[in-house]
Tab-separated table of C-alpha atoms in Angstrom:
chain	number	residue	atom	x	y	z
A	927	UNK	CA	44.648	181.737	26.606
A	928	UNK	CA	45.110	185.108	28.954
A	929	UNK	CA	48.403	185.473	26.477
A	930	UNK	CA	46.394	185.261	22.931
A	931	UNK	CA	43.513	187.566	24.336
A	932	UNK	CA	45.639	189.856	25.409
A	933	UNK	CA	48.076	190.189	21.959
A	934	UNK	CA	44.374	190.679	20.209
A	935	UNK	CA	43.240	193.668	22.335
A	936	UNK	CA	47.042	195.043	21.799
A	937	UNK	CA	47.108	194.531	18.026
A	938	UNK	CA	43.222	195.653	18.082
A	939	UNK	CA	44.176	198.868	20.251
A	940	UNK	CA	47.424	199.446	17.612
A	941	UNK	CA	45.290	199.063	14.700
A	942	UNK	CA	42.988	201.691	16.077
A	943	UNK	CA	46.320	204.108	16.173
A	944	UNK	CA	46.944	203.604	12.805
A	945	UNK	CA	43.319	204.051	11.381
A	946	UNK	CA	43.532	207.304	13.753
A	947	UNK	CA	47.341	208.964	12.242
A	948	UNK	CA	45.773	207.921	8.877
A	949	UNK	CA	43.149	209.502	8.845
A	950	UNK	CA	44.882	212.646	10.800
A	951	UNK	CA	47.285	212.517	7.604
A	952	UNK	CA	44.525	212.727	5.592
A	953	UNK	CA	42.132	215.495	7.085
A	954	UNK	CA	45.283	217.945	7.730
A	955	UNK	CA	47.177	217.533	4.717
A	956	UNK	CA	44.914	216.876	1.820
A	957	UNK	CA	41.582	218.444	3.320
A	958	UNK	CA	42.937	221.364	5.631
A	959	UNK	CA	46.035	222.140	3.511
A	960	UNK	CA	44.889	221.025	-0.198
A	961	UNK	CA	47.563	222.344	-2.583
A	962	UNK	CA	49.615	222.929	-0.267
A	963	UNK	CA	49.810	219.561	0.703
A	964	UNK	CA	49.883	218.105	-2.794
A	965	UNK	CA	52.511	220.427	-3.745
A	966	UNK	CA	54.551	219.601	-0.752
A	967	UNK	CA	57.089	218.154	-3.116
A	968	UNK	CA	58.052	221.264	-4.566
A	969	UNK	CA	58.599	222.755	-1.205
A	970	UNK	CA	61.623	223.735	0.702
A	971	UNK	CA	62.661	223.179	4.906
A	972	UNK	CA	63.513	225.768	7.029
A	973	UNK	CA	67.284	226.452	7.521
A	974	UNK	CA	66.174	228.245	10.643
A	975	UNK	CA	64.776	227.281	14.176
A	976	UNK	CA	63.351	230.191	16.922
A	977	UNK	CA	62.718	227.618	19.800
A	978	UNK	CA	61.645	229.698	22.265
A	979	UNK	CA	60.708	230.882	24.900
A	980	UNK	CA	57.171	231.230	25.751
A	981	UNK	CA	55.975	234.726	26.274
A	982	UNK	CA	59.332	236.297	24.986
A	983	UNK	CA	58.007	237.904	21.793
A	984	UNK	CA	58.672	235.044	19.404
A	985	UNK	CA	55.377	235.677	17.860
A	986	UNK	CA	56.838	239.370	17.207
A	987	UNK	CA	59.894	237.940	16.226
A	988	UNK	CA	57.758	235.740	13.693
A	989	UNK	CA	56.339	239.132	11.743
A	990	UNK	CA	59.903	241.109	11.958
A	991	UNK	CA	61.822	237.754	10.339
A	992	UNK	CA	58.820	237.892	7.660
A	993	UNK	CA	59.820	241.393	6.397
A	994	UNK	CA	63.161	240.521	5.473
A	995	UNK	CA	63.321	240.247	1.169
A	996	UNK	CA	65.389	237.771	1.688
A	997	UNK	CA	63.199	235.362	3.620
A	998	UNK	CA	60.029	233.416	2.829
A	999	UNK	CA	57.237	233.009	5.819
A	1000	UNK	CA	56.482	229.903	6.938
A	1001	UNK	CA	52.488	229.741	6.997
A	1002	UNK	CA	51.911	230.598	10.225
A	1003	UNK	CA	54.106	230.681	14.104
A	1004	UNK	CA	54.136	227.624	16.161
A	1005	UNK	CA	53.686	224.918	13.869
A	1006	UNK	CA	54.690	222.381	16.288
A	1007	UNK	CA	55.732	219.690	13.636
A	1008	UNK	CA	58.746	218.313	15.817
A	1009	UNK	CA	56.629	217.871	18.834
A	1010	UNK	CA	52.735	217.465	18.928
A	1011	UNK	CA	52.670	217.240	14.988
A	1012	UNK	CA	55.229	215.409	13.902
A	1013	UNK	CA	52.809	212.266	13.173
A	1014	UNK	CA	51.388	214.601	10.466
A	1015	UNK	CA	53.971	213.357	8.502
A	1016	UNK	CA	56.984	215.681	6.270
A	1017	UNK	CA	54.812	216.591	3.516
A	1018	UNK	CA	52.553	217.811	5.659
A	1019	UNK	CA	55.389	220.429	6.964
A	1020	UNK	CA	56.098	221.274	4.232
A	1021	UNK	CA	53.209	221.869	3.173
A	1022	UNK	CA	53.558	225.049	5.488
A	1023	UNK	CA	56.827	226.349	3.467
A	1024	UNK	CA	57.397	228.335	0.177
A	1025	UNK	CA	58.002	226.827	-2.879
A	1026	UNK	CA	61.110	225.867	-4.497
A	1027	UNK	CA	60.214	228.596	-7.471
A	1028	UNK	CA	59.599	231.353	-4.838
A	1029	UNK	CA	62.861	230.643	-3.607
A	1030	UNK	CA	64.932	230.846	-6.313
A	1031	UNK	CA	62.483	234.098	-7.330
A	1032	UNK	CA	63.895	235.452	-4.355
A	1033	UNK	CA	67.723	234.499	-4.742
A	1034	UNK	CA	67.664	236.064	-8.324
A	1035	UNK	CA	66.400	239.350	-6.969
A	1036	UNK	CA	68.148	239.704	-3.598
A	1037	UNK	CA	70.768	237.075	-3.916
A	1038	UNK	CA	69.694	234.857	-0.816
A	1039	UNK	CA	66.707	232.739	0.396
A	1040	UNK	CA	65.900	231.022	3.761
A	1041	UNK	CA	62.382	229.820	5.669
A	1042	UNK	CA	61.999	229.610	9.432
A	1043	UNK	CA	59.787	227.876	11.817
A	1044	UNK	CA	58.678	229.670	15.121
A	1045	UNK	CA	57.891	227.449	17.952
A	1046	UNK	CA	58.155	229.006	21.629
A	1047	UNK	CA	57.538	225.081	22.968
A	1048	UNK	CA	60.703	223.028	21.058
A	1049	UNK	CA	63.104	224.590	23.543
A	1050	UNK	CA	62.308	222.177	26.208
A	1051	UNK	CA	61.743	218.766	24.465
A	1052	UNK	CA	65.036	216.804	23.662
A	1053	UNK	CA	63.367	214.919	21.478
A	1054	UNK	CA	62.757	218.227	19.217
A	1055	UNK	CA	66.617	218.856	19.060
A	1056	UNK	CA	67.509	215.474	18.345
A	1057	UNK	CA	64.693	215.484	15.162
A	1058	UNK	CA	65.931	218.663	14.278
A	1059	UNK	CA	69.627	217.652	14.362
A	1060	UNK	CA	68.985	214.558	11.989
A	1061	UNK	CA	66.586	216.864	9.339
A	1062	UNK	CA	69.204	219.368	9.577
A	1063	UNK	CA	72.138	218.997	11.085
A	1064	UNK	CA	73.617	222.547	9.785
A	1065	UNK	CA	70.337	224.500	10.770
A	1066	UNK	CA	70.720	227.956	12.664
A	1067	UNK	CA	68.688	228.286	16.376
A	1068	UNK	CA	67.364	231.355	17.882
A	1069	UNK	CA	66.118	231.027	21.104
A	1070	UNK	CA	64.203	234.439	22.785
A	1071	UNK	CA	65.154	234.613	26.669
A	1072	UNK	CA	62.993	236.984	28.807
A	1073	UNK	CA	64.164	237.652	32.450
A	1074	UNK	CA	62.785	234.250	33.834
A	1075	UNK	CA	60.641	236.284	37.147
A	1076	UNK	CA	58.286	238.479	34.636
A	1077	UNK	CA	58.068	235.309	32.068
A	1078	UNK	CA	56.862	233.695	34.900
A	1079	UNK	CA	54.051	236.541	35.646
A	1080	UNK	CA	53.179	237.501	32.062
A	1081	UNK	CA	52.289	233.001	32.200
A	1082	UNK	CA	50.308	233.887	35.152
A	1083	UNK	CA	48.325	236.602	33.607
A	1084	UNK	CA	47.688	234.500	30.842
A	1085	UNK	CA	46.296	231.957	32.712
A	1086	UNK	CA	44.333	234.342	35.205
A	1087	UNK	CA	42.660	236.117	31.987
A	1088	UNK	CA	41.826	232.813	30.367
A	1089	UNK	CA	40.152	231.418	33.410
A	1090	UNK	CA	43.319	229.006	33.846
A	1091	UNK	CA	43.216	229.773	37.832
A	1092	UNK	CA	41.717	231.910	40.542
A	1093	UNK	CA	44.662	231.656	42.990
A	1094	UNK	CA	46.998	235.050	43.709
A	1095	UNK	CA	50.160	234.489	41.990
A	1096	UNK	CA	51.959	234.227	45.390
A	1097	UNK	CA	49.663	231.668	46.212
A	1098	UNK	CA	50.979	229.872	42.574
A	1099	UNK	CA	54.653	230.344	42.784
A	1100	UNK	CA	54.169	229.004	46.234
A	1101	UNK	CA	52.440	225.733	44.816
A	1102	UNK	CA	55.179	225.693	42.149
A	1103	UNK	CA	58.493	226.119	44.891
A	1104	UNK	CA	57.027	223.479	47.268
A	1105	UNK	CA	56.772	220.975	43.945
A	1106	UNK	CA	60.491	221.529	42.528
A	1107	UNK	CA	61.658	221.488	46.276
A	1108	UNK	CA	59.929	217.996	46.402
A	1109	UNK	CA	61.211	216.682	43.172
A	1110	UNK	CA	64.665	217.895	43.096
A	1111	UNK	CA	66.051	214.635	42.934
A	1112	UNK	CA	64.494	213.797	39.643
A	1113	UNK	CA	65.854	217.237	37.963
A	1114	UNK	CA	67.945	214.676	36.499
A	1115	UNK	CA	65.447	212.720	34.983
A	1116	UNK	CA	64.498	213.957	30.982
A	1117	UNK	CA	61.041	212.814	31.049
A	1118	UNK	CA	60.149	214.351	34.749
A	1119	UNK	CA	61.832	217.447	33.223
A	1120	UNK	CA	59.555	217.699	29.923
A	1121	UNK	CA	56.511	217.442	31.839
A	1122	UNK	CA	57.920	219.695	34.599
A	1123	UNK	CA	58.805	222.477	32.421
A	1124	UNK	CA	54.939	222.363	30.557
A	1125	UNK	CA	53.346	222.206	33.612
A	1126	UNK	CA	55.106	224.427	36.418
A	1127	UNK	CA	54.982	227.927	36.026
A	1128	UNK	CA	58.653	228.483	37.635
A	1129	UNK	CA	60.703	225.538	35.789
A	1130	UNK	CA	59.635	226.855	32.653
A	1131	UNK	CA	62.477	229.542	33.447
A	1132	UNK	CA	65.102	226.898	33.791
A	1133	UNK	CA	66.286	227.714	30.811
A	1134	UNK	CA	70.106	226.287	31.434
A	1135	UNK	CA	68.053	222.919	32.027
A	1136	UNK	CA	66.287	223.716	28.629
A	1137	UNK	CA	69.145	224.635	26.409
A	1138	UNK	CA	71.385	221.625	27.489
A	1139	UNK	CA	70.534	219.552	24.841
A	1140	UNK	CA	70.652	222.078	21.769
A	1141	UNK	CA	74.353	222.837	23.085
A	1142	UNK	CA	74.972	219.176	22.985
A	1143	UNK	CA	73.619	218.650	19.556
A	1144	UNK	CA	74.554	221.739	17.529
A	1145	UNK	CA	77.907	223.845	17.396
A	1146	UNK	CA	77.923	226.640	19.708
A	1147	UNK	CA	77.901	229.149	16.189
A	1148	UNK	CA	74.839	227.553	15.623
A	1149	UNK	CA	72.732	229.512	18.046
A	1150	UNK	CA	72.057	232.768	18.883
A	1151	UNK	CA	70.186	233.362	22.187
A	1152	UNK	CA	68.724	237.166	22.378
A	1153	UNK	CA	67.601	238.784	25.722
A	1154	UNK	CA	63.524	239.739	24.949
A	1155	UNK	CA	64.033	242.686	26.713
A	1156	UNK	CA	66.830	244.271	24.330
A	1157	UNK	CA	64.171	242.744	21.326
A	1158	UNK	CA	61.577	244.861	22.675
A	1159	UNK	CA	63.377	247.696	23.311
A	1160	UNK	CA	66.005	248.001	20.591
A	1161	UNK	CA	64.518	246.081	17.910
A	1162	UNK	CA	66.320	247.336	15.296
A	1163	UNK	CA	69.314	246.764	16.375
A	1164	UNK	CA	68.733	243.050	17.607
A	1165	UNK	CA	67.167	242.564	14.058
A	1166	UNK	CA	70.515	243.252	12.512
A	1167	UNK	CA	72.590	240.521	15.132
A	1168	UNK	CA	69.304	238.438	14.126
A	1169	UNK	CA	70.519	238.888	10.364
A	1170	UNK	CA	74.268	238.694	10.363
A	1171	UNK	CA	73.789	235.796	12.346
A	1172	UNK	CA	71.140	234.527	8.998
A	1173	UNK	CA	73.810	235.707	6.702
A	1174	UNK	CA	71.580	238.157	5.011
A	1175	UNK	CA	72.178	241.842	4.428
A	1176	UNK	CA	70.855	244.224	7.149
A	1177	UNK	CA	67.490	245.765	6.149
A	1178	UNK	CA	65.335	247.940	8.120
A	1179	UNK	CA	61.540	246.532	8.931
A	1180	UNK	CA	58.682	248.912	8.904
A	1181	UNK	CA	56.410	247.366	10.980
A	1182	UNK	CA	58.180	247.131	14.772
A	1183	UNK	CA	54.189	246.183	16.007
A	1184	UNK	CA	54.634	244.094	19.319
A	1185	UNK	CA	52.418	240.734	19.121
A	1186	UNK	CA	50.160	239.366	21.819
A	1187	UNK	CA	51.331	242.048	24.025
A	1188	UNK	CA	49.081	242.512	27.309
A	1189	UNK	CA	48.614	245.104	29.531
A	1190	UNK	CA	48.215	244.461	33.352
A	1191	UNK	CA	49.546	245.770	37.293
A	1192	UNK	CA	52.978	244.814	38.309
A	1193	UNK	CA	53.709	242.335	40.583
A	1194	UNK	CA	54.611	243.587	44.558
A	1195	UNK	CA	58.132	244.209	44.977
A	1196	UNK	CA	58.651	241.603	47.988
A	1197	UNK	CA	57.397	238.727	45.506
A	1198	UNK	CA	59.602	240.232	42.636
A	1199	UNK	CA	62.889	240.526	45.475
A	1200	UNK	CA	61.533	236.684	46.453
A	1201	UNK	CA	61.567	235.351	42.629
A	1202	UNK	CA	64.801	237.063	42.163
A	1203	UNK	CA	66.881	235.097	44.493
A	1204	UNK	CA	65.651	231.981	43.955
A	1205	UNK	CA	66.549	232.000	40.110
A	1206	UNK	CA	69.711	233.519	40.928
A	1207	UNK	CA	71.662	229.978	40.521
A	1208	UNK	CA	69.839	229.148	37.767
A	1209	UNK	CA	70.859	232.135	35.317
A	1210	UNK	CA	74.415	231.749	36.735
A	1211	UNK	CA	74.546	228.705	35.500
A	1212	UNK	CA	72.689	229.822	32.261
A	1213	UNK	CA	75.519	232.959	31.368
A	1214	UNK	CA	77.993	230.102	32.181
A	1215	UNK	CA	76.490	227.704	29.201
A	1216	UNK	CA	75.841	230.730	26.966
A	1217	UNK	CA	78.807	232.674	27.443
A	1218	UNK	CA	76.268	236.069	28.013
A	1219	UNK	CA	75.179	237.741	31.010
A	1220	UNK	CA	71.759	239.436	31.286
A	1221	UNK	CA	70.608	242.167	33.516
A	1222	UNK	CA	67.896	240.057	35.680
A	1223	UNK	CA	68.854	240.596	39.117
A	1224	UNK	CA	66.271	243.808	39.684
C-alpha cells in the first residue's frame, strides 16, 4: 500500500517536470525566440567555446570576436545552453546562431565562417565539457584567466554594489579560507567542487581544479587560455593569437570598448600580500597543466 502511494506521488511529481520543460520549450523557443526558433533548422553550432572566467572580460571578448568578417555573433554572451539551459532543447540553441545562408554569405566574401558561444560559468561544470565534447568533439576553447586575488575582489565589488553582502572583504575571504580549510578533504569530490566553485568567492580562482576536465576531454591544441590582463592591456595583439588560433586572417577591430568594467578603491596591500600566498600553489600547479606562467605573484 505505502509502495503504490508512493510510485503515484513519484510518477505525479515526474509528470509535473515534464508539463514544466514542455511548456519551458514552448515559451522560450516559439514565443521568446519566434523565427528564430522555427528556423532553427537552418542554423549552424558554434565551432568555438570562451568558457570563462567570470569577471575576466569575456563579455569584452564577446564584442571584439563579433567584429571579425569572418565570424557570425551568436545572439547574445552567456547563453548558458550546456548548463542551466540545456533542457531548452538544441533548436532552441540554435535558435541563437546565424543561418546556414549567412554563413556561406560570409565564406564567399572572406573565405571563412565560424560562430561562438560566450559563457564565463561552463569552465567549472564537467558536465559542460563532457556535452560539449560529444556535440563537438573538434571544437576550439578559449578560456580568459585574470590573476585569481583581483578576480576575487572585482566578485566582491560586485556583490557589495548589488546588495549581495555588507561584510568587509577581509571579513569574506576570511569566511571563504575557514570553509575550503574545512572541506579540503572533499576537493576531490566533483559535485562538492561545482557547488564550491559557484558559491565561494576564493575557489572560484582554482582554476587548475577548473580546467582539469577540458584537458582531459579535448587535445591540448584545442585550447587557448589568455591572461585578462595582457587582453586588457594589449588587445590587439591578443586578438591576433585569438585569431590564428580561429584560423582566420588577422584583422584589426575598431571598437577596443571594455565591457562591464567598474570603477572602485584598491584593496589594502596586507590583504593583497595575504591572498597572494595562499594561491601561490594553486597557479603553480595551474602553469604546470597549461604549460604558461603568468605574472600574479604582486
Amino acid at each position: 500500500m505505502w509502495h503504490e502511494k508512493y510510485m503515484k506521488n513519484n510518477n505525479k511529481i515526474n509528470n509535473i517536470k515534464l508539463m514544466k520543460r514542455t511548456y519551458q520549450k514552448i515559451f522560450y523557443g516559439l514565443i521568446k525566440r519566434h523565427y528564430y526558433y522555427l528556423s532553427s533548422p537552418l542554423r549552424i553550432l558554434p565551432e568555438c567555446f570562451v568558457i570563462g572566467v567570470v569577471r575576466s572580460g569575456t563579455t569584452s571578448l564577446h564584442h571584439y570576436l563579433g567584429q571579425h568578417p569572418c565570424i557570425g555573433s551568436s545572439a547574445y554572451d552567456e547563453i548558458g545552453y550546456f548548463d542551466d539551459n540545456y533542457h531548452l532543447g538544441i533548436n532552441w540553441y540554435k535558435s541563437l546562431f546565424p543561418t546556414k545562408f549567412a554563413r556561406d554569405k560570409i565564406i564567399k566574401k572572406h573565405g571563412k565562417f565560424l560562430t561562438y558561444d560566450v559563457t564565463p560559468f561552463y569552465i567549472y561544470k564537467p558536465i559542460v565539457a563532457k556535452r560539449i565534447f560529444e556535440l563537438s568533439p573538434k571544437a576550439k576553447i578559449i578560456s580568459n584567466l585574470r590573476n585569481p586575488v583581483d578576480r576575487a575582489y572585482s566578485n566582491y565589488i560586485l556583490m557589495l554594489q548589488n546588495g549581495g553582502t555588507t561584510k568587509t572583504f577581509e571579513e569574506v575571504i576570511q569566511i571563504s579560507m575557514d570553509k575550503i580549510d574545512k572541506n579540503k578533504l572533499k576537493l576531490n569530490d566533483e559535485a562538492y567542487l561545482v557547488n564550491t566553485f559557484d558559491e565561494n568567492i576564493l575557489a572560484r580562482g582554482f582554476y587548475v581544479d577548473q580546467l582539469k576536465i577540458w584537458f582531459e576531454k579535448f587535445q591540448k591544441k584545442q585550447l587557448l587560455i589568455i591572461p585578462s590582463e595582457d587582453l586588457a592591456q594589449k588587445t590587439d595583439e591578443i586578438l591576433s593569437k585569438v585569431f590564428e588560433f580561429l584560423d582566420l586572417p588577422y584583422f584589426k577591430i575598431k571598437d577596443f570598448t571594455k565591457h562591464n568594467k567598474r570603477e572602485y578603491l584598491p584593496m589594502k596591500n596586507e590583504t593583497r600580500e595575504l591572498l597572494i600566498e595562499f594561491y601561490q600553489p594553486y597557479n603553480e600547479k595551474l602553469y604546470s597543466l597549461i604549460s604558461q606562467h603568468f605574472d600574479w605573484d604582486k
